[in-house]
mmCIF file with all atom_site columns, C-alpha atoms in Angstrom:
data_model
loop_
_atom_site.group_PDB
_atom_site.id
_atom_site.type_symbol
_atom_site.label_atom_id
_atom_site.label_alt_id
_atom_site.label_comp_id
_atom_site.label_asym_id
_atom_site.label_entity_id
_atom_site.label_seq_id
_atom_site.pdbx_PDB_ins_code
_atom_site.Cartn_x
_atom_site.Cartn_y
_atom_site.Cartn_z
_atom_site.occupancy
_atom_site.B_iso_or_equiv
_atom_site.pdbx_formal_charge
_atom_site.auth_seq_id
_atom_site.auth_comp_id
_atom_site.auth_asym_id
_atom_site.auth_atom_id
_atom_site.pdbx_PDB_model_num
ATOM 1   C CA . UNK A 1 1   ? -98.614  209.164 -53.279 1.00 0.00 ? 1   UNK A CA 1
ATOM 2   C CA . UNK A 1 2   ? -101.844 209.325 -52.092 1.00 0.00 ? 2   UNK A CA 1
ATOM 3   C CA . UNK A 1 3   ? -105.110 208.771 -54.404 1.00 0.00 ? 3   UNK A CA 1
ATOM 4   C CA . UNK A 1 4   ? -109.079 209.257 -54.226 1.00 0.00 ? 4   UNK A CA 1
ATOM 5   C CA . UNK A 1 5   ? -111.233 206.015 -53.977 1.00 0.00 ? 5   UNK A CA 1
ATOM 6   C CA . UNK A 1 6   ? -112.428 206.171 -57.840 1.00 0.00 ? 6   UNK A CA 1
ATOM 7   C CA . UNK A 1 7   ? -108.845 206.071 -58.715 1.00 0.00 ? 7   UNK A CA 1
ATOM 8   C CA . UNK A 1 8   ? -108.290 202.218 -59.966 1.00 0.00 ? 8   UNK A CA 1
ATOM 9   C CA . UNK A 1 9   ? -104.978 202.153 -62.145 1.00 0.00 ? 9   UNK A CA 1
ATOM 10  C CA . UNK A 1 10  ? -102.044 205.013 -62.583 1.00 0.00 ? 10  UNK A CA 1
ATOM 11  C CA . UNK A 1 11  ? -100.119 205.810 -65.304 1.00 0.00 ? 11  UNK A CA 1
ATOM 12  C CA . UNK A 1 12  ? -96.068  205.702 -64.358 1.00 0.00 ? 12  UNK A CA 1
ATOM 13  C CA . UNK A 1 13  ? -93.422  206.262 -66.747 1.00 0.00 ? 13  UNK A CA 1
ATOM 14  C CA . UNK A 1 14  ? -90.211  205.928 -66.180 1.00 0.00 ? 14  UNK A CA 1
ATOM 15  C CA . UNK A 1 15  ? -87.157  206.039 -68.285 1.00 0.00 ? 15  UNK A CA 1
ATOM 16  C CA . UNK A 1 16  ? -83.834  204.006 -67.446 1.00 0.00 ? 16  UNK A CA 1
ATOM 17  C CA . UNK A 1 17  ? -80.153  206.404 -67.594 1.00 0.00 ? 17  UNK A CA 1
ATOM 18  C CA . UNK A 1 18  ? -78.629  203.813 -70.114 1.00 0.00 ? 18  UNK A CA 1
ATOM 19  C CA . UNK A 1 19  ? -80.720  203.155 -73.307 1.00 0.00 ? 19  UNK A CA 1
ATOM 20  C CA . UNK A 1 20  ? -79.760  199.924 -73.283 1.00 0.00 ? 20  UNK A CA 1
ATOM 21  C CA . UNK A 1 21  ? -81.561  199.079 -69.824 1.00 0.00 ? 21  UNK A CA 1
ATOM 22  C CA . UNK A 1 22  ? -85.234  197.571 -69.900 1.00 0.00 ? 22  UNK A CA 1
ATOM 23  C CA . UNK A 1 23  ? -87.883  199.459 -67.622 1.00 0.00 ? 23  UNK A CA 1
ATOM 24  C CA . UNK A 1 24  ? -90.999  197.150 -66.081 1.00 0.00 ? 24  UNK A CA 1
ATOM 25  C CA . UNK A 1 25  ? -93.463  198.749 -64.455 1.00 0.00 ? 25  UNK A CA 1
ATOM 26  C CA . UNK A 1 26  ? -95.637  196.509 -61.738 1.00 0.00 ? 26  UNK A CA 1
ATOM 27  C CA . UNK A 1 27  ? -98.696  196.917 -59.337 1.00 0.00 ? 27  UNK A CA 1
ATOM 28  C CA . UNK A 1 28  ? -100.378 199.963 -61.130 1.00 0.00 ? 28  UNK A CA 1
ATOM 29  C CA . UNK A 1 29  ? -103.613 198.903 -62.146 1.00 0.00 ? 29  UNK A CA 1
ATOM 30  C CA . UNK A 1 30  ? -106.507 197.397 -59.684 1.00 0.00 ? 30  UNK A CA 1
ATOM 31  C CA . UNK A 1 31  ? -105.399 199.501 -56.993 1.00 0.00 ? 31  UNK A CA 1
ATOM 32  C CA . UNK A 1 32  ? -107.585 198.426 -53.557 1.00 0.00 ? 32  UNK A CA 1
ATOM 33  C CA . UNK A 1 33  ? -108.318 201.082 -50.769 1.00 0.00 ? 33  UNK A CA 1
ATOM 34  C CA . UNK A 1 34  ? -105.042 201.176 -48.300 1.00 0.00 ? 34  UNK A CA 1
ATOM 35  C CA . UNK A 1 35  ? -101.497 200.884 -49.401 1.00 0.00 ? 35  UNK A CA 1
ATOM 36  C CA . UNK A 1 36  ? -101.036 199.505 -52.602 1.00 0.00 ? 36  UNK A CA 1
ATOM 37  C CA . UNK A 1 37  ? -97.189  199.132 -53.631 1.00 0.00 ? 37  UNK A CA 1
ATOM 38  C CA . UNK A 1 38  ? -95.817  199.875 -57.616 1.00 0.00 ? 38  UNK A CA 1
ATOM 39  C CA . UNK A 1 39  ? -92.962  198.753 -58.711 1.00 0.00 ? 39  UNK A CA 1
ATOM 40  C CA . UNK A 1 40  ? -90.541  199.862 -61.277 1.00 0.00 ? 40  UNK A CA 1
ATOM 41  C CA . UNK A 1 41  ? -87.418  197.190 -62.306 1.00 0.00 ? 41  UNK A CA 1
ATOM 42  C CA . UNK A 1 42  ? -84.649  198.547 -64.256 1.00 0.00 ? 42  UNK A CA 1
ATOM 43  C CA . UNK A 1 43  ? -82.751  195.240 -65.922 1.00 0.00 ? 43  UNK A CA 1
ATOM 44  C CA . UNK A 1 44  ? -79.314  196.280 -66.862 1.00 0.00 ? 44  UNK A CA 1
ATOM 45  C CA . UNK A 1 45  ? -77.873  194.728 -69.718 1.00 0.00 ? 45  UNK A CA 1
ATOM 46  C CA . UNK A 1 46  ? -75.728  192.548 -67.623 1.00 0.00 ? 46  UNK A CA 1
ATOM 47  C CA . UNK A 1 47  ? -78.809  191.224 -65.861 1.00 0.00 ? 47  UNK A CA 1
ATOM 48  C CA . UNK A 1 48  ? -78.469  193.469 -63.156 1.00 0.00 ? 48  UNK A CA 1
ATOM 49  C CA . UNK A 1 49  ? -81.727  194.477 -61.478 1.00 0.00 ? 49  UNK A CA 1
ATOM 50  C CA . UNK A 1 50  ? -82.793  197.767 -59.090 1.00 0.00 ? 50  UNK A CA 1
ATOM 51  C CA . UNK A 1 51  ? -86.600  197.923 -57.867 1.00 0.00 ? 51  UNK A CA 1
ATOM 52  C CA . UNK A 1 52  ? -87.887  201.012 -56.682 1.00 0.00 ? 52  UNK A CA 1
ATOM 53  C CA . UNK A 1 53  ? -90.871  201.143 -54.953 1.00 0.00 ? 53  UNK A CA 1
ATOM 54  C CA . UNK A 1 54  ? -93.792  203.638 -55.236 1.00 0.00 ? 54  UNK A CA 1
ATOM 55  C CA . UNK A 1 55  ? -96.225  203.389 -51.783 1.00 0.00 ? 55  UNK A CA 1
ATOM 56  C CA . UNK A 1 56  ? -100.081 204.385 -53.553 1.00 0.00 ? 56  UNK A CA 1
ATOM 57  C CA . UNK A 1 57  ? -102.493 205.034 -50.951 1.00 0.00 ? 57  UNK A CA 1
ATOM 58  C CA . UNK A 1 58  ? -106.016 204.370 -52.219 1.00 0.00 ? 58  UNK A CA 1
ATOM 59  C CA . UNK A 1 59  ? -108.498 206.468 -49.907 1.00 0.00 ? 59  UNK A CA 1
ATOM 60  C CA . UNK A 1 60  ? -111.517 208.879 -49.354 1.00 0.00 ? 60  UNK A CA 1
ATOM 61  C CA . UNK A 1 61  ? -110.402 210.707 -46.213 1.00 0.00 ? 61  UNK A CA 1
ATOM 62  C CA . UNK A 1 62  ? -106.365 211.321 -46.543 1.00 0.00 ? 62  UNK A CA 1
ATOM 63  C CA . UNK A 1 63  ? -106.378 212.619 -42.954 1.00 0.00 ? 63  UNK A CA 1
ATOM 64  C CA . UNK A 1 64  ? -107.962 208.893 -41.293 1.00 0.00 ? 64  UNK A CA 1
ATOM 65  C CA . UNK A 1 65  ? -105.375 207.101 -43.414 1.00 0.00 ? 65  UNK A CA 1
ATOM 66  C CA . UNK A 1 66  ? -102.407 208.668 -42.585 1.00 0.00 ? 66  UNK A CA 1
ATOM 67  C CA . UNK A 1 67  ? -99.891  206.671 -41.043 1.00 0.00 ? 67  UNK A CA 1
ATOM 68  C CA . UNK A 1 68  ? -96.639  208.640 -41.382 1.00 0.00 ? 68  UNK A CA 1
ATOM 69  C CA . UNK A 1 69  ? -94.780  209.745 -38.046 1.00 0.00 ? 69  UNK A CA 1
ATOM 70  C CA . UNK A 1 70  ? -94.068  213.580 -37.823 1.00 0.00 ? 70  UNK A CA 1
ATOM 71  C CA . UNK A 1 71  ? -90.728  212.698 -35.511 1.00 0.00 ? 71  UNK A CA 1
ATOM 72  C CA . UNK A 1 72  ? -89.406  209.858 -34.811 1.00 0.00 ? 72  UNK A CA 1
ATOM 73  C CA . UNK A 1 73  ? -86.277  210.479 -31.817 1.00 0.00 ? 73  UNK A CA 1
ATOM 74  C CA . UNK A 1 74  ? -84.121  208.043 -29.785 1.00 0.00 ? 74  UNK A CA 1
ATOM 75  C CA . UNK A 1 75  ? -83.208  209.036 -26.417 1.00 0.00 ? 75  UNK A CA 1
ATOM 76  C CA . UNK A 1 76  ? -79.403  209.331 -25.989 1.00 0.00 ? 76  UNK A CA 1
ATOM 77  C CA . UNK A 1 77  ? -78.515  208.418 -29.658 1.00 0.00 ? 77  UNK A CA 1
ATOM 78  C CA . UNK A 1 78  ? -78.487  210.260 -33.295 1.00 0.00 ? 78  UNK A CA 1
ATOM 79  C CA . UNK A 1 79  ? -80.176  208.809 -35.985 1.00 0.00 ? 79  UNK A CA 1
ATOM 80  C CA . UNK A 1 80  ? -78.788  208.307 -39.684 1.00 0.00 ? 80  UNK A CA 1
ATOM 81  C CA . UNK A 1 81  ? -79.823  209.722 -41.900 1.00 0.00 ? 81  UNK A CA 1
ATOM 82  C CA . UNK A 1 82  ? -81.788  212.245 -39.842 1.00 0.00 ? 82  UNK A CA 1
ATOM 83  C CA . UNK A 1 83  ? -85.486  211.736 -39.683 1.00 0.00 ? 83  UNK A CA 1
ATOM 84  C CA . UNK A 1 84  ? -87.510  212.615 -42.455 1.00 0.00 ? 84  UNK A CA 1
ATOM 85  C CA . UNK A 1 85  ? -91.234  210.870 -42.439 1.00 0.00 ? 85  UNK A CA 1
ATOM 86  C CA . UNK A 1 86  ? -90.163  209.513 -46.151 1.00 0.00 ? 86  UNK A CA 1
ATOM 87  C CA . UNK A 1 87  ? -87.435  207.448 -44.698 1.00 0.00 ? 87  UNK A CA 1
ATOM 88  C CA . UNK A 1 88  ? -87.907  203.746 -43.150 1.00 0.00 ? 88  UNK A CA 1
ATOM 89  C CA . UNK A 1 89  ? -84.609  202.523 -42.602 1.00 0.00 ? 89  UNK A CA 1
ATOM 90  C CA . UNK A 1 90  ? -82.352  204.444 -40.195 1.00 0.00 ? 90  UNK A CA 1
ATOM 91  C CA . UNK A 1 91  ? -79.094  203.690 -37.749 1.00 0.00 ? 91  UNK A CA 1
ATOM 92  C CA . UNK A 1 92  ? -78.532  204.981 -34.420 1.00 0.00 ? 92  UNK A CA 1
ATOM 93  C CA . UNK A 1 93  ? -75.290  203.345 -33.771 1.00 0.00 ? 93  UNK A CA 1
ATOM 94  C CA . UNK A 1 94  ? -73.370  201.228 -31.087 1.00 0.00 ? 94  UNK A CA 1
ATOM 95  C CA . UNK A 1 95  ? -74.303  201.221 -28.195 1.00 0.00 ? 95  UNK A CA 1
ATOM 96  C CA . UNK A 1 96  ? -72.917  199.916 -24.668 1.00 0.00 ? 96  UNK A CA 1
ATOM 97  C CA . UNK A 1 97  ? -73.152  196.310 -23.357 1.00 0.00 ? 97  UNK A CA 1
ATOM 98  C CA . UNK A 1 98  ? -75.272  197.115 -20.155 1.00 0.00 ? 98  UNK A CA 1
ATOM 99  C CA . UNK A 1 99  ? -77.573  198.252 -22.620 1.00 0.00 ? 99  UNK A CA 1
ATOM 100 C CA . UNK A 1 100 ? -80.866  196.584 -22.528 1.00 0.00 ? 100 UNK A CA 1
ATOM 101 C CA . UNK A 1 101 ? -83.509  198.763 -24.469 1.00 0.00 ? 101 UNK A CA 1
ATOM 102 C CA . UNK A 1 102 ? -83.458  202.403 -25.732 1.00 0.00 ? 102 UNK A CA 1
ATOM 103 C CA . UNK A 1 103 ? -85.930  204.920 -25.171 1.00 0.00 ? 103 UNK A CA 1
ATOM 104 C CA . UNK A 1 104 ? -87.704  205.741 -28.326 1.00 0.00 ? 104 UNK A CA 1
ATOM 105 C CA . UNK A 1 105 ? -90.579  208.715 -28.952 1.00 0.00 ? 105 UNK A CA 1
ATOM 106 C CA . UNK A 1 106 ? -92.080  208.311 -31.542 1.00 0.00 ? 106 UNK A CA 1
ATOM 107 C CA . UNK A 1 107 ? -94.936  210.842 -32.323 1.00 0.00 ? 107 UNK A CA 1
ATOM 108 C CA . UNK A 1 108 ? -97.841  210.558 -35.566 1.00 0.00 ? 108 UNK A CA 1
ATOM 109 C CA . UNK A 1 109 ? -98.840  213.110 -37.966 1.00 0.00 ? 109 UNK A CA 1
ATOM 110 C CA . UNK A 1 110 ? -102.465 212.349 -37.212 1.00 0.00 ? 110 UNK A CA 1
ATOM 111 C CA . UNK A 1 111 ? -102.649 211.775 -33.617 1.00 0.00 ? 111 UNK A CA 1
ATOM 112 C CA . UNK A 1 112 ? -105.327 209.071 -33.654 1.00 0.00 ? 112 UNK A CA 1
ATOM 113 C CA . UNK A 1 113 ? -102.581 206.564 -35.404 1.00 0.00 ? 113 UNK A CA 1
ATOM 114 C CA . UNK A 1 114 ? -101.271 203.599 -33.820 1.00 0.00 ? 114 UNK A CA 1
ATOM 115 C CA . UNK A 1 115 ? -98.114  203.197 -32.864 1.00 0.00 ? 115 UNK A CA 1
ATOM 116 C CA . UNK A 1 116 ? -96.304  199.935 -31.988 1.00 0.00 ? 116 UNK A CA 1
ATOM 117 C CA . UNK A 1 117 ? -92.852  199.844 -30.887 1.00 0.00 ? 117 UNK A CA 1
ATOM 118 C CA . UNK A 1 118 ? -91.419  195.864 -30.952 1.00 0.00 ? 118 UNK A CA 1
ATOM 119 C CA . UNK A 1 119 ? -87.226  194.458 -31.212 1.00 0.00 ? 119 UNK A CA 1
ATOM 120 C CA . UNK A 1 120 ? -86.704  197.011 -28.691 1.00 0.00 ? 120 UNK A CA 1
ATOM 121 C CA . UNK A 1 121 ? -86.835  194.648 -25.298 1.00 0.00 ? 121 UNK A CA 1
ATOM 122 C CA . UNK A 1 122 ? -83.870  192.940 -24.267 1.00 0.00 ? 122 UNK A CA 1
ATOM 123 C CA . UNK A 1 123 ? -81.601  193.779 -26.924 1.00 0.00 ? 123 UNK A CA 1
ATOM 124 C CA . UNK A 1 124 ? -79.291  191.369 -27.947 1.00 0.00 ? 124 UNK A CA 1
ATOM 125 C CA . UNK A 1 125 ? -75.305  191.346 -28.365 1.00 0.00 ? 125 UNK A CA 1
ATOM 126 C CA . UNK A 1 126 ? -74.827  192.219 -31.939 1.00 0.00 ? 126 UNK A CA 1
ATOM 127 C CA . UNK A 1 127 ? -77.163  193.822 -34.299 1.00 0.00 ? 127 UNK A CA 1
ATOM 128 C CA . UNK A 1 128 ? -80.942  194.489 -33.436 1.00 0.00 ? 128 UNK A CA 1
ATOM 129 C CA . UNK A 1 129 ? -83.570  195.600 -35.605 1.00 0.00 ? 129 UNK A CA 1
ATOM 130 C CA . UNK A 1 130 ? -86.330  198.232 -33.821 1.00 0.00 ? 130 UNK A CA 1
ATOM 131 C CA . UNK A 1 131 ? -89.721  198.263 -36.091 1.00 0.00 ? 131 UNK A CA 1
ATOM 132 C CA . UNK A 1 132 ? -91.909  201.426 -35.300 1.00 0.00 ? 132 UNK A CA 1
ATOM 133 C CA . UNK A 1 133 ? -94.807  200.321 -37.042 1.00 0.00 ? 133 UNK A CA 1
ATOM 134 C CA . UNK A 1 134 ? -97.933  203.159 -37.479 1.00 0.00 ? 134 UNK A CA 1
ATOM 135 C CA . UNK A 1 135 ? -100.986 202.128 -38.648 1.00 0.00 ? 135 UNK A CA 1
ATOM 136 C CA . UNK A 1 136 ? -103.491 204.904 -40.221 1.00 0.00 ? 136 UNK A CA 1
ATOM 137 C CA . UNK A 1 137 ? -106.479 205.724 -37.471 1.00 0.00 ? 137 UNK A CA 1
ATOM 138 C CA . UNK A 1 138 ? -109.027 203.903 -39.768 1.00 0.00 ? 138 UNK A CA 1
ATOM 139 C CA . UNK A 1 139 ? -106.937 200.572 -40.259 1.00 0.00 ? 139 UNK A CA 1
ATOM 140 C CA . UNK A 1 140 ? -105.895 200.625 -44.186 1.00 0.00 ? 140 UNK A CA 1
ATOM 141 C CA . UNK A 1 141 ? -102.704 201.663 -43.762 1.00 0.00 ? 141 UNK A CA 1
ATOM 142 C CA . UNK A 1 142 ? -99.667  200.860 -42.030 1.00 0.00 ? 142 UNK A CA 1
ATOM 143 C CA . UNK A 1 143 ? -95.698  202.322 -42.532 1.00 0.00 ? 143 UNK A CA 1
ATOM 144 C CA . UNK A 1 144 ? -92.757  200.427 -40.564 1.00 0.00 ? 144 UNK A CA 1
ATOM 145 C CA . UNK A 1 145 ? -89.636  202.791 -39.796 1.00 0.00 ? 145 UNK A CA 1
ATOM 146 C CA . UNK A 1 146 ? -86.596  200.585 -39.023 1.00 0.00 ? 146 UNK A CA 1
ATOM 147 C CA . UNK A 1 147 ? -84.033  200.921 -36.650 1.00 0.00 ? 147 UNK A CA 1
ATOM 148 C CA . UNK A 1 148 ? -80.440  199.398 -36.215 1.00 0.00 ? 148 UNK A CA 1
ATOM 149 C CA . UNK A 1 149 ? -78.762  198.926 -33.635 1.00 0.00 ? 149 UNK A CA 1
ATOM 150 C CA . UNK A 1 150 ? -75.708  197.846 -32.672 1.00 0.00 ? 150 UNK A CA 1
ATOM 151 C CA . UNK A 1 151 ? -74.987  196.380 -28.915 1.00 0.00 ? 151 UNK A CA 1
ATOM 152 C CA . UNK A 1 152 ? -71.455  196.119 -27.878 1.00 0.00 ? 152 UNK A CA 1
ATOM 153 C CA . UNK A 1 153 ? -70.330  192.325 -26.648 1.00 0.00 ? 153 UNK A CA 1
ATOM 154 C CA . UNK A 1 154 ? -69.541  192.216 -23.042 1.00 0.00 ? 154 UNK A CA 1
ATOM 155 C CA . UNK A 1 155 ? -66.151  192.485 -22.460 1.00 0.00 ? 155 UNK A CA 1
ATOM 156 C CA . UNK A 1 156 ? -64.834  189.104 -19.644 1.00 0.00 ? 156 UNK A CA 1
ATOM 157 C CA . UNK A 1 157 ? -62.278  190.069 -17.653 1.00 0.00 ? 157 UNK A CA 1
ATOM 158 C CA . UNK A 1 158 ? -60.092  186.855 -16.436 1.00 0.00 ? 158 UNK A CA 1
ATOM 159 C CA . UNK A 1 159 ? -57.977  187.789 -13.556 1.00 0.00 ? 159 UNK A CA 1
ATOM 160 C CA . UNK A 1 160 ? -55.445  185.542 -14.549 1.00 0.00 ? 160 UNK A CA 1
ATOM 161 C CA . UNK A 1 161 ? -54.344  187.057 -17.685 1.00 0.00 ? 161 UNK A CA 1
ATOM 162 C CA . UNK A 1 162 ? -54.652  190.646 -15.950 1.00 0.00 ? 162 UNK A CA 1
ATOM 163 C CA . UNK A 1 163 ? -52.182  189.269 -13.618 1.00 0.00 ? 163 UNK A CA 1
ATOM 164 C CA . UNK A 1 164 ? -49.727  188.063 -16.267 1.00 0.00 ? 164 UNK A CA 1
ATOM 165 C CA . UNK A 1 165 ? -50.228  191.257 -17.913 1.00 0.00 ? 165 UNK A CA 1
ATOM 166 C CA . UNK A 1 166 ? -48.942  193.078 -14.818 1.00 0.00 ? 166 UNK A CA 1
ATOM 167 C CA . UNK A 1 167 ? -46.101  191.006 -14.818 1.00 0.00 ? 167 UNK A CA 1
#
């Protein structure tokens, strides 16, 4: 959501599916230029909690503070769930152990953002995390869009057992 500078607090409501559940609502009031985060916690009655999260951005020029990407696309791999600029946590996959960094484009709404791309060096056997982190032309506000990845292990042949498997 994004807000004008003379807006200081919001009013959220929310309502849990079981009647029973408690609703708290956090980090709507004082609201400081950038991104401000709200939170809503639904308590169960067993004690179970889920947050979700509310990104408020605080600003007088919508345009300089955008820091959404318009496309986000890895070379040679399919992202899941497919890209949509409201989703920060995405998978592309396994991919092969001579592996060592994917290509990744990665292109803002407004093009004066900045865009850093880090985790994407010298991936590492295992699971790897990719951060595309855009931050807003005039500074106050940055998004990070996650990528997994998942490199295979490299595979030893010993010539010994290939021998006693040809046996």
């Amino acid at each position: 959501v994004t807000v004008g500078e003379n807006v200081n607090d919001l009013k959220v409501t929310a309502v849990a599916e079981d009647s029973k559940s408690k609703v708290a609502i956090s980090g709507n009031t004082g609201l400081k230029n950038g991104d401000n985060k709200v939170y809503i916690t639904v308590t169960a009655q067993d004690g179970t909690k889920k947050v979700y999260t509310i990104t408020v951005t605080k600003t007088g020029d919508a345009n300089k503070s955008n820091s959404y990407l318009q496309n986000l696309i890895v070379e040679n791999a399919t992202l899941s769930p497919e890209f949509s600029k409201e989703i920060f946590e995405y998978d592309c996959g396994t991919v092969g152990s001579d592996i060592s960094s994917l290509k990744i484009l990665a292109f803002p709404e407004i093009e004066e953002a900045k865009v850093e791309i880090s985790g994407n060096d010298e991936l590492i056997e295992g699971e790897n995390e990719i951060v595309v982190k855009v931050t807003s032309k005039d500074g106050t506000t940055s998004k990070d869009y996650k990528i997994k990845v998942l490199k295979e292990a490299v595979i030893i042949k010993d010539e010994d057992s290939m021998k006693n498997a040809e046996d």
